């Protein structure tokens, strides 16, 4: 077996599992680059429109300096001198502009917080906003979900970065028609949906053996139909609805990128997981391994309409610290399911 080489364009999507029906669609959450609709300051500032309810901060936390005049950045202390940390994704039209995958073009723009594809549900920039117009926290106490210019990005120059220094965070991303190749997300019912992405967890929280991060698949009935995640020491986990976290034997290296593929069958109401885990000891990507196959969800699932990231923050077990958690290169395929689906490795 060889690791999946999922690319970010329609023609290169790889279908997992048994022989699938034709007419598959490739969804596109993207790689968090400017052309995908994600902004870092190096590509330009996002000017504040001073919208009602929009959080504003004093430049350098000094009121005499006035407001920054930009959508607050994901870096302390909002000096405008950091070219790498982008604005929190719930503050601007993240994922809604850019030219990739038939995007509409345009540019980054201020929006009413939480009115776009990304929403802060708890923690994150909501925590940072508590003392506005003064920034809450310090240089090592930041809370956000943002695009981040990272030299070790798997492709391109940016990644999705989650950081929860002070408190737990929860952020939702609403899938749109661009993600589903022009089709409404509601049309993904009665489908075999395969979500592939790359991730690089932190080694700052290795002494905490409990679940640190979860990525939830949420359907049109607002049900959390399946979750994947990892522990502080980077062991891959999954959770079924109304179940407890199940820890697998697969460790996701923190020095390189691992690939995870989640398979959701909304007809047969089953889920599966395939992983190619990076090995920090050998500095190599392992072969694709299936850790879950055709597992019953125990509920009737509907169309996949959103994703939700939850990250534990603040004081962790055994003195661990919640630091960087990186994601890159999302790609989906959506196909009519096989009458009797069977997940088998790719050649």
Short mmCIF file of N, CA and C in Angstrom, two decimals, residues 24 30 72 83 99 110 130 155 158 181 205 209-210 254 274 296 298 300 313 333 347:
data_model
loop_
_atom_site.label_atom_id
_atom_site.label_comp_id
_atom_site.label_asym_id
_atom_site.label_seq_id
_atom_site.Cartn_x
_atom_site.Cartn_y
_atom_site.Cartn_z
N UNK A 24 -18.77 11.69 -9.42
CA UNK A 24 -18.37 12.19 -8.12
C UNK A 24 -18.09 13.67 -8.20
N UNK A 30 -9.92 23.67 1.06
CA UNK A 30 -8.75 24.38 0.60
C UNK A 30 -7.52 24.23 1.45
N UNK A 72 -8.95 43.14 13.85
CA UNK A 72 -7.92 42.71 14.81
C UNK A 72 -7.19 41.46 14.36
N UNK A 83 3.64 39.93 10.09
CA UNK A 83 3.16 39.60 8.74
C UNK A 83 2.65 38.18 8.62
N UNK A 99 -9.68 32.83 -6.04
CA UNK A 99 -9.95 32.26 -7.35
C UNK A 99 -9.85 30.74 -7.41
N UNK A 110 -13.80 43.18 5.90
CA UNK A 110 -14.42 43.14 7.21
C UNK A 110 -15.89 42.77 7.08
N UNK A 130 -12.85 40.09 25.49
CA UNK A 130 -13.47 40.39 26.78
C UNK A 130 -13.12 41.78 27.31
N UNK A 155 1.86 22.30 1.82
CA UNK A 155 1.94 22.91 0.49
C UNK A 155 1.74 24.41 0.66
N UNK A 158 0.88 28.74 3.84
CA UNK A 158 0.00 29.01 4.98
C UNK A 158 -0.70 27.73 5.43
N UNK A 181 -18.45 21.78 -5.13
CA UNK A 181 -18.35 21.81 -6.59
C UNK A 181 -19.58 22.42 -7.24
N UNK A 205 1.82 19.57 24.50
CA UNK A 205 0.80 19.02 25.38
C UNK A 205 0.94 17.51 25.55
N UNK A 209 -2.81 13.09 28.49
CA UNK A 209 -3.17 11.89 27.72
C UNK A 209 -4.64 11.85 27.32
N UNK A 210 -5.39 12.88 27.70
CA UNK A 210 -6.81 12.93 27.34
C UNK A 210 -6.99 13.58 25.98
N UNK A 254 4.53 15.02 15.46
CA UNK A 254 4.46 16.48 15.57
C UNK A 254 5.57 17.16 14.78
N UNK A 274 -9.12 6.19 7.58
CA UNK A 274 -7.82 5.72 7.09
C UNK A 274 -6.78 6.77 7.46
N UNK A 296 -21.13 1.33 12.34
CA UNK A 296 -22.48 1.89 12.44
C UNK A 296 -22.47 3.14 13.32
N UNK A 298 -25.29 4.51 14.55
CA UNK A 298 -26.35 4.41 15.54
C UNK A 298 -27.39 5.50 15.43
N UNK A 300 -29.71 8.03 12.16
CA UNK A 300 -29.97 8.32 10.76
C UNK A 300 -29.32 9.67 10.43
N UNK A 313 -8.12 24.26 26.02
CA UNK A 313 -7.12 25.28 26.28
C UNK A 313 -7.01 25.59 27.75
N UNK A 333 -14.45 14.15 -1.53
CA UNK A 333 -15.18 13.59 -2.67
C UNK A 333 -16.58 13.21 -2.19
N UNK A 347 -4.24 0.95 -4.10
CA UNK A 347 -3.02 0.23 -4.47
C UNK A 347 -1.83 1.16 -4.41
#
